[in-house]
Coordinates of N, CA, C and O in Angstrom, one line a residue:
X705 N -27.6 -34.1 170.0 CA -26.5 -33.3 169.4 C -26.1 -33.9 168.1 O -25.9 -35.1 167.9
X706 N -26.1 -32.8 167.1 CA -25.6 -33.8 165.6 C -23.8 -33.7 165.9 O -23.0 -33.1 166.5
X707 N -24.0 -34.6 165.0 CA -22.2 -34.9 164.9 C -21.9 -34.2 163.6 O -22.4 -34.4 162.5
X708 N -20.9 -33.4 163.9 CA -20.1 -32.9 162.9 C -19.2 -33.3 162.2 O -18.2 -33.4 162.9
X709 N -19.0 -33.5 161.2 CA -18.0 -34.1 160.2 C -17.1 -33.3 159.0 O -17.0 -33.5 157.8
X710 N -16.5 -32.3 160.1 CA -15.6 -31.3 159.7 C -14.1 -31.5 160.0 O -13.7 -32.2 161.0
X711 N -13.3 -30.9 159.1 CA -12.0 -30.5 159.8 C -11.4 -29.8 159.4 O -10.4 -29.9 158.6
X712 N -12.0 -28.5 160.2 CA -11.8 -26.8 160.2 C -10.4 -26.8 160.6 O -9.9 -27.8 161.0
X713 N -9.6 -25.3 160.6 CA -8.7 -24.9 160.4 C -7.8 -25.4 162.1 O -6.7 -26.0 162.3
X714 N -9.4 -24.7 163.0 CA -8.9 -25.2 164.2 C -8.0 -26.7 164.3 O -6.8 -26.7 164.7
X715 N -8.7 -27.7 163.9 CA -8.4 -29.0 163.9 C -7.0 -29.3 163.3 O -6.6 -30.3 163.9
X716 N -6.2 -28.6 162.4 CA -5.1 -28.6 161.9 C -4.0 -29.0 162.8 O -4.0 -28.6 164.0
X717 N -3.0 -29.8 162.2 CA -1.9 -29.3 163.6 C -1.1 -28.7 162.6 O -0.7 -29.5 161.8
X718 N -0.8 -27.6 162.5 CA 0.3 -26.9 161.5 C 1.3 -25.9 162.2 O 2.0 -25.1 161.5
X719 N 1.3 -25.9 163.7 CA 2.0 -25.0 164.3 C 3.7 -26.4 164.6 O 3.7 -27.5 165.1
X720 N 5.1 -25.3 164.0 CA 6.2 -26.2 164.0 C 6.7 -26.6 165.5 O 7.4 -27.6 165.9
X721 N 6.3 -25.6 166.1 CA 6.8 -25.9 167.5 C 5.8 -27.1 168.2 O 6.2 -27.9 169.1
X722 N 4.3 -27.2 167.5 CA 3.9 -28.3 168.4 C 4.4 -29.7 167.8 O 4.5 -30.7 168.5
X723 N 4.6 -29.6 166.3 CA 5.1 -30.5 165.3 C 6.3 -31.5 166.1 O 6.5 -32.6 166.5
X724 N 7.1 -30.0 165.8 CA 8.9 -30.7 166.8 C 8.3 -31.1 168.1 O 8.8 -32.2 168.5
X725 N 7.6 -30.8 168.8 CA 7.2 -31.2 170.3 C 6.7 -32.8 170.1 O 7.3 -33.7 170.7
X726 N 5.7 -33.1 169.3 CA 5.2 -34.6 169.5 C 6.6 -35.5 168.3 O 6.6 -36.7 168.1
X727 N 7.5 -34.8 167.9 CA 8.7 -36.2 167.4 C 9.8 -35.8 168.3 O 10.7 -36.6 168.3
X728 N 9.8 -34.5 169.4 CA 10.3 -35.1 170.4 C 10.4 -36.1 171.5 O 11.2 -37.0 171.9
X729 N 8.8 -35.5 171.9 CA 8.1 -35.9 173.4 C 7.0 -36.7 173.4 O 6.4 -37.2 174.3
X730 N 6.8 -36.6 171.8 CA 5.4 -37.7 172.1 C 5.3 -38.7 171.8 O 6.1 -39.1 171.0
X731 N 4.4 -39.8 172.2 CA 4.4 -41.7 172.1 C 3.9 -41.2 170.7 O 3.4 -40.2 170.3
X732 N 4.4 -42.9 170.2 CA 3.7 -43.3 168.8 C 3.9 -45.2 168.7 O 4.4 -46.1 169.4
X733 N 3.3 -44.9 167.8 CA 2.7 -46.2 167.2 C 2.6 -46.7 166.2 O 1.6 -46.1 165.7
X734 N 2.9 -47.7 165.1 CA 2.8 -48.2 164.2 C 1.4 -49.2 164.0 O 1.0 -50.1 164.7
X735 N 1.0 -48.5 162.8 CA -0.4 -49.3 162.5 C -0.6 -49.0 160.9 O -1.2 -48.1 160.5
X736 N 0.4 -50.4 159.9 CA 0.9 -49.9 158.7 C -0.6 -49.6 158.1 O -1.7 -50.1 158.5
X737 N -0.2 -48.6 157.0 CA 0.7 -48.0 156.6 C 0.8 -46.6 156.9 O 0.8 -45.6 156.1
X738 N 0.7 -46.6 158.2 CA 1.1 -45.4 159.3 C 1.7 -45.8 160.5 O 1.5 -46.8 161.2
X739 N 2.6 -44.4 160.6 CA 3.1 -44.6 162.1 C 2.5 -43.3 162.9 O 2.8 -42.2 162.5
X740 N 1.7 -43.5 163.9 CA 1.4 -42.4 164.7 C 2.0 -42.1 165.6 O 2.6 -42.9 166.3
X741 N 2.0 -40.2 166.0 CA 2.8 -40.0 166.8 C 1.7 -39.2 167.9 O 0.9 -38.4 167.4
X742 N 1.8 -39.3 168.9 CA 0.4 -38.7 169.6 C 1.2 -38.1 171.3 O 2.0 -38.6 172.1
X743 N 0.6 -36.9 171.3 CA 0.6 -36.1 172.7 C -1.1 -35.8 173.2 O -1.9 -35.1 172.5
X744 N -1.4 -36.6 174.7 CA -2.7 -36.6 175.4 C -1.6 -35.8 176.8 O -0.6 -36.1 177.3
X745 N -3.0 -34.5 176.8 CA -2.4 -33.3 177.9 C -3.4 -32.9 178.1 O -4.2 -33.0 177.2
X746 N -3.8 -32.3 179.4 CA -5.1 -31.6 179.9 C -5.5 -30.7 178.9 O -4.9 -29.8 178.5
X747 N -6.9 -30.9 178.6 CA -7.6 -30.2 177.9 C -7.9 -28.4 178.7 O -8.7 -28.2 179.6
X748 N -6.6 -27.2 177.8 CA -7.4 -25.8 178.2 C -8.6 -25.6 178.0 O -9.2 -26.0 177.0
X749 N -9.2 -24.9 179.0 CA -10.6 -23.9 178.6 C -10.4 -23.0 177.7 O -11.5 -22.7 177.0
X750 N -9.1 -22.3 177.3 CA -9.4 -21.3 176.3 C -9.4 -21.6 174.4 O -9.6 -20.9 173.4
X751 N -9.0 -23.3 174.4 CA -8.9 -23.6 173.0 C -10.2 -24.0 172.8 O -11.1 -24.2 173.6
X752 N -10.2 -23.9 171.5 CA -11.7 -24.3 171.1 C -11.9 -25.9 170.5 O -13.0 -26.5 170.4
X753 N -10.6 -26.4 170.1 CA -10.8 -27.9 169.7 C -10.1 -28.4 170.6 O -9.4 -27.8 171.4
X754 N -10.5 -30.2 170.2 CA -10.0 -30.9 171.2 C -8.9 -31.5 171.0 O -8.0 -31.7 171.8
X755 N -9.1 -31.9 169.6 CA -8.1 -33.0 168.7 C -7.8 -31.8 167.9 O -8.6 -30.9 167.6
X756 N -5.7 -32.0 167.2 CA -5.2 -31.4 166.3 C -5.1 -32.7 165.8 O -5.4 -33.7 166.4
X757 N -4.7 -32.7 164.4 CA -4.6 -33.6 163.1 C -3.4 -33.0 162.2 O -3.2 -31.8 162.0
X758 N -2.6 -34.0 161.8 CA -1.6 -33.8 160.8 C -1.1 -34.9 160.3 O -0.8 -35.9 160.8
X759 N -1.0 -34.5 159.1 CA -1.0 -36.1 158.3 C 1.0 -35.5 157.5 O 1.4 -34.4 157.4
X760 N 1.7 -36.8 157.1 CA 2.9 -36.5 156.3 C 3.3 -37.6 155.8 O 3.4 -38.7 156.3
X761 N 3.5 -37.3 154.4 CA 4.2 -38.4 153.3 C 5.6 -38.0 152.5 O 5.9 -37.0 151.9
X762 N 6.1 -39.3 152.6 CA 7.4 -38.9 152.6 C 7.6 -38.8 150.8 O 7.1 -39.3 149.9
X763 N 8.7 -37.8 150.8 CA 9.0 -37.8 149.4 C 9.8 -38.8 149.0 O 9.4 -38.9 147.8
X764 N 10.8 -39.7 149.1 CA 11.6 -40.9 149.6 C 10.9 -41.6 148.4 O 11.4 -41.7 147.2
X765 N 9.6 -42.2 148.7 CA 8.7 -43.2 148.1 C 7.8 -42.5 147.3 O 7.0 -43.1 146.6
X766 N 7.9 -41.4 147.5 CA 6.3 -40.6 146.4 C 7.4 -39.6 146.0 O 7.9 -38.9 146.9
X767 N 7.8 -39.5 144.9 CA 8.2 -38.2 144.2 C 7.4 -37.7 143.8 O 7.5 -36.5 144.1
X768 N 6.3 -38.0 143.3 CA 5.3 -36.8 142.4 C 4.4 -36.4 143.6 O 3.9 -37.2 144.4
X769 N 4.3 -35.0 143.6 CA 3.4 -34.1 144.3 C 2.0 -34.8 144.4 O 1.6 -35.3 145.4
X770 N 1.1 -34.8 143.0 CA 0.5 -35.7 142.9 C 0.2 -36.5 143.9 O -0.7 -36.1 144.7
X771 N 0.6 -37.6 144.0 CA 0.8 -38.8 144.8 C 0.8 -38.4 146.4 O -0.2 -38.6 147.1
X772 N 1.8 -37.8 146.8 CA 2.2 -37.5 148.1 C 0.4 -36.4 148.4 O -0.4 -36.6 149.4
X773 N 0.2 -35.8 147.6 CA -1.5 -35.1 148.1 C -2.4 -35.8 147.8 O -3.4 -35.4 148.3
X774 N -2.4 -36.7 147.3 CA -3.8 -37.6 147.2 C -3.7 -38.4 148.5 O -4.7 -38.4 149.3
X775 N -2.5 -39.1 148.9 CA -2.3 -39.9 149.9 C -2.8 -39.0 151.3 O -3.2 -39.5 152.3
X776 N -2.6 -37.9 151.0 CA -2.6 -36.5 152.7 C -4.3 -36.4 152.0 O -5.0 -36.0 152.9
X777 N -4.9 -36.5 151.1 CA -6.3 -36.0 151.1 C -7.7 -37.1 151.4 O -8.8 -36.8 151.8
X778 N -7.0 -38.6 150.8 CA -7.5 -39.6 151.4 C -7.8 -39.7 153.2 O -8.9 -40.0 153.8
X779 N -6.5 -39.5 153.6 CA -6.3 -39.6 155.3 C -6.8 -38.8 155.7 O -7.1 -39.1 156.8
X780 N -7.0 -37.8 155.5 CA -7.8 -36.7 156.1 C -9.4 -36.6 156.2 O -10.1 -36.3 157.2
X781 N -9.7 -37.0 154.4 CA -11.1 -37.9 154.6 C -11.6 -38.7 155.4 O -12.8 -38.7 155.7
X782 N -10.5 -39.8 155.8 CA -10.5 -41.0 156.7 C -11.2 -40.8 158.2 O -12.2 -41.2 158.8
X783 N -9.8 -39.5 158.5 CA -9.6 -39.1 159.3 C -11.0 -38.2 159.9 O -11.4 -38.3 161.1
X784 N -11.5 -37.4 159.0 CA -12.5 -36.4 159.7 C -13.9 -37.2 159.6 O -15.0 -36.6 159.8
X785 N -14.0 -38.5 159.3 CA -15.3 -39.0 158.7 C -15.9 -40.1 160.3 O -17.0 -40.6 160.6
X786 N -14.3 -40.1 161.2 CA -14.1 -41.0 162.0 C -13.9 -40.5 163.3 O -14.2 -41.1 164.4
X787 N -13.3 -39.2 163.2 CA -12.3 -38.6 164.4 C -13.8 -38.3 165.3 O -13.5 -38.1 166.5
X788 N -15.1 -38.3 165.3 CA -16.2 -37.7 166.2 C -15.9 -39.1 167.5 O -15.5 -38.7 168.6
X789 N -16.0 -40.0 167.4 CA -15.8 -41.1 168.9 C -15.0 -40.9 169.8 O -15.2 -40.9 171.1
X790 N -13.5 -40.5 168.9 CA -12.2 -40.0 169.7 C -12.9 -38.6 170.2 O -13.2 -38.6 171.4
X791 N -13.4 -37.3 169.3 CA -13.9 -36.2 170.6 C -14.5 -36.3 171.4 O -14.1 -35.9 172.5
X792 N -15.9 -37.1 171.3 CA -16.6 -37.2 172.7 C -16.0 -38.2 173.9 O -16.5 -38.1 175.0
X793 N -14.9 -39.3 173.5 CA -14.2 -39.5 174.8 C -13.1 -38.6 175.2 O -12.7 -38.7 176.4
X794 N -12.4 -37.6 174.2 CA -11.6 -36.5 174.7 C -12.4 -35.8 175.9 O -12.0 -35.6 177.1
X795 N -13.8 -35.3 175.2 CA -14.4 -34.2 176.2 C -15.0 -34.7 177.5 O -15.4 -34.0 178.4
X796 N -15.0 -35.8 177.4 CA -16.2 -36.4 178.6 C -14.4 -36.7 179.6 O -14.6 -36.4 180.8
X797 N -13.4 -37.0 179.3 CA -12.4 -36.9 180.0 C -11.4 -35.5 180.3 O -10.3 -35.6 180.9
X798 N -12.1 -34.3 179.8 CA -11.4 -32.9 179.9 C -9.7 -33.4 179.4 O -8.8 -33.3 180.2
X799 N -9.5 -33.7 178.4 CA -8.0 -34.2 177.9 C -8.2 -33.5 176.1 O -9.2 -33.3 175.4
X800 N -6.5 -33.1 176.0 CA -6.7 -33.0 174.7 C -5.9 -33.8 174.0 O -5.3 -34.6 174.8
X801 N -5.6 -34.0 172.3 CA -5.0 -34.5 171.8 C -4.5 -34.1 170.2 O -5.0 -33.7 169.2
X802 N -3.2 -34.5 170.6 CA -2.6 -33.7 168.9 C -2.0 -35.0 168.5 O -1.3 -35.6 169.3
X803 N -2.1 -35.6 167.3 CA -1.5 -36.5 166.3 C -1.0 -36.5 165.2 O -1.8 -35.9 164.5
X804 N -0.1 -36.9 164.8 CA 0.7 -36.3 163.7 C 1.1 -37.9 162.9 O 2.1 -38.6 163.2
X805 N 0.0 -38.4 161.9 CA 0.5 -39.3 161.0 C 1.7 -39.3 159.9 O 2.0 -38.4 159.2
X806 N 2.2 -40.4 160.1 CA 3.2 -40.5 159.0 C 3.3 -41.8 158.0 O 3.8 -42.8 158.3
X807 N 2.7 -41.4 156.9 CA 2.6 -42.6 155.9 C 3.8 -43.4 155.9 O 4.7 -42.6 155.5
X808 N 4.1 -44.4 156.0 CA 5.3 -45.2 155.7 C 5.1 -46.5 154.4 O 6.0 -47.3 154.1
X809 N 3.9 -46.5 153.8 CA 3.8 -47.3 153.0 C 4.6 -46.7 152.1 O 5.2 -45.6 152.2
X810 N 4.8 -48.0 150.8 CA 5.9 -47.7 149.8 C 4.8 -47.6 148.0 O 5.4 -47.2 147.0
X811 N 3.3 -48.0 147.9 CA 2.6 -47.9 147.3 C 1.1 -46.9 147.3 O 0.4 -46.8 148.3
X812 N 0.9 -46.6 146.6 CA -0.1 -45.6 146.7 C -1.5 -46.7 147.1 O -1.5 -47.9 146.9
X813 N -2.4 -45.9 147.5 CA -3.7 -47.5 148.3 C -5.0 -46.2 147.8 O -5.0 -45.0 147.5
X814 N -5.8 -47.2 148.0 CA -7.3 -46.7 148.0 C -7.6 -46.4 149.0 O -6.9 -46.7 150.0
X815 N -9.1 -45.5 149.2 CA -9.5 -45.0 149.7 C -10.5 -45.6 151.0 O -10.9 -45.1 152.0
X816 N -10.7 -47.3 150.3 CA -11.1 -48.0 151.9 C -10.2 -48.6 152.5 O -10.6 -48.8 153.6
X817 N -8.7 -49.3 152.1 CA -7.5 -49.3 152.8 C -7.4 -48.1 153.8 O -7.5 -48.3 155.0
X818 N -7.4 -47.0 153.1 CA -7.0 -46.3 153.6 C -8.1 -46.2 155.5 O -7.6 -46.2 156.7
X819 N -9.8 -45.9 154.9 CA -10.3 -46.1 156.0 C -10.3 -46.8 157.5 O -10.5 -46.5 158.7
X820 N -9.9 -48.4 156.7 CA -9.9 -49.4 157.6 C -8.5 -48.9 158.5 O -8.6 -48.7 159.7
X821 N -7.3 -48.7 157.8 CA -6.4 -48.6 158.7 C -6.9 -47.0 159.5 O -6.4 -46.6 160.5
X822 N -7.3 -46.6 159.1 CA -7.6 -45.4 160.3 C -8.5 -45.8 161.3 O -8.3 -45.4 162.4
X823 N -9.4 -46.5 161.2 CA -10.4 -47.5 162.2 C -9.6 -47.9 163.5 O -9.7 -47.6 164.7
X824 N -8.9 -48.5 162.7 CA -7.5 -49.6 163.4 C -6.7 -48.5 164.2 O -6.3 -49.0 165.2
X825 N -6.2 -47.0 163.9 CA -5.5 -46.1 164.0 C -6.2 -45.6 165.8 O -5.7 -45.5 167.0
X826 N -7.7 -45.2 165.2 CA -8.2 -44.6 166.3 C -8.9 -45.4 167.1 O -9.9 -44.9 167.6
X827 N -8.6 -46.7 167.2 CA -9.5 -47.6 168.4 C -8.0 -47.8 169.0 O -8.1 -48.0 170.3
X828 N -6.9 -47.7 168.6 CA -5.9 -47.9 169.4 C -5.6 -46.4 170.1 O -5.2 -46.4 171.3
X829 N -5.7 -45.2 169.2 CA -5.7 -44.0 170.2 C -6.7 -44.2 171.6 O -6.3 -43.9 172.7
X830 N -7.9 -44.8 171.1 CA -9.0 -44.5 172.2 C -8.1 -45.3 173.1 O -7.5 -44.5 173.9
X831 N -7.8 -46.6 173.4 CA -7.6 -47.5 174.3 C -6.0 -46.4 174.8 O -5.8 -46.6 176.0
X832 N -5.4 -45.9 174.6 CA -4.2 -45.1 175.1 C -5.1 -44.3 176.1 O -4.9 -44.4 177.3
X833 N -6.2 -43.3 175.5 CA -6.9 -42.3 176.2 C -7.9 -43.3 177.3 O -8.1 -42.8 178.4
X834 N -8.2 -44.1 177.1 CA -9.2 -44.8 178.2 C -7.9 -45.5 179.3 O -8.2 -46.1 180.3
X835 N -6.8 -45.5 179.0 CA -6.0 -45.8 180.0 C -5.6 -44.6 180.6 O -5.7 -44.8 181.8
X836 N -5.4 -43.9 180.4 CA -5.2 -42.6 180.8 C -3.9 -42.5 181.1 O -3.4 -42.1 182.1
X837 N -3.1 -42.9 179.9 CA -1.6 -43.0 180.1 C -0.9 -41.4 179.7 O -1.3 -40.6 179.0
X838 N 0.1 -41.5 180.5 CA 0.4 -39.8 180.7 C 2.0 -39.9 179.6 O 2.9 -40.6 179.7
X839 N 1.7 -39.0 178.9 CA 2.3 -38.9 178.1 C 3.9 -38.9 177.9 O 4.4 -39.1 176.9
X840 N 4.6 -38.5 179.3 CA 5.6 -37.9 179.4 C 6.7 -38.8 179.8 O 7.9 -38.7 180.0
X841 N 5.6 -40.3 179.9 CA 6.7 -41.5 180.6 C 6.9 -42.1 179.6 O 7.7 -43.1 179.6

């Protein structure tokens, strides 16, 4: 099977109700210069992805638009270059997963900062999902 190194619309998390749901109800995690926020829930048969993705940078520390989109287009790169490990232990475990990053750094970083800490980001997701910790405790 090739691996795909996309992240199609599906993959988005852009719906506000699931948004407010994981900074209500969902665990997170600090892994500077992000704080993740993550909901693992039985994977439906009727969706078609496994993993949602949502990246946010605060305006606080990045006034220029600029800035605040390079930082969300870096992570996203990071993100879809890496996220294939996390699907195939999602699907081999019938679970899904929505995560919603939040940049907390206070300077703008490069683009292999950037990767390493997403490395670091989703080896700590995986170990959450290989425990099979339920989200709701």
């Amino acid at each position: 099977m090739k691996k795909q190194f996309t992240l199609g619309k599906e993959e988005r998390l852009k719906s506000r109700k699931q948004i407010d749901h994981l900074f209500r109800e969902g665990r997170s995690f600090n892994f500077f210069p992000f704080r993740v926020l993550f909901s693992i829930s039985p994977r439906q048969p009727d969706t078609t992805s496994v993993i949602q993705f949502g990246i946010g940078v605060s305006t606080r520390h990045f006034k220029k638009a600029v800035d605040r989109n390079r930082i969300k287009r870096l992570s996203r790169e990071a993100w879809r270059l890496q996220k294939n490990e996390l699907t195939e232990l999602l699907s081999t475990k019938q679970k899904g997963l929505n995560t919603f990053f939040v940049f907390t750094g206070k300077e703008l970083v490069e683009f292999a900062e950037v990767s390493e800490k997403m490395t670091g980001c989703i080896q700590k997701l995986k170990k959450f999902i290989d425990e099979d910790i339920d989200p709701h405790t």
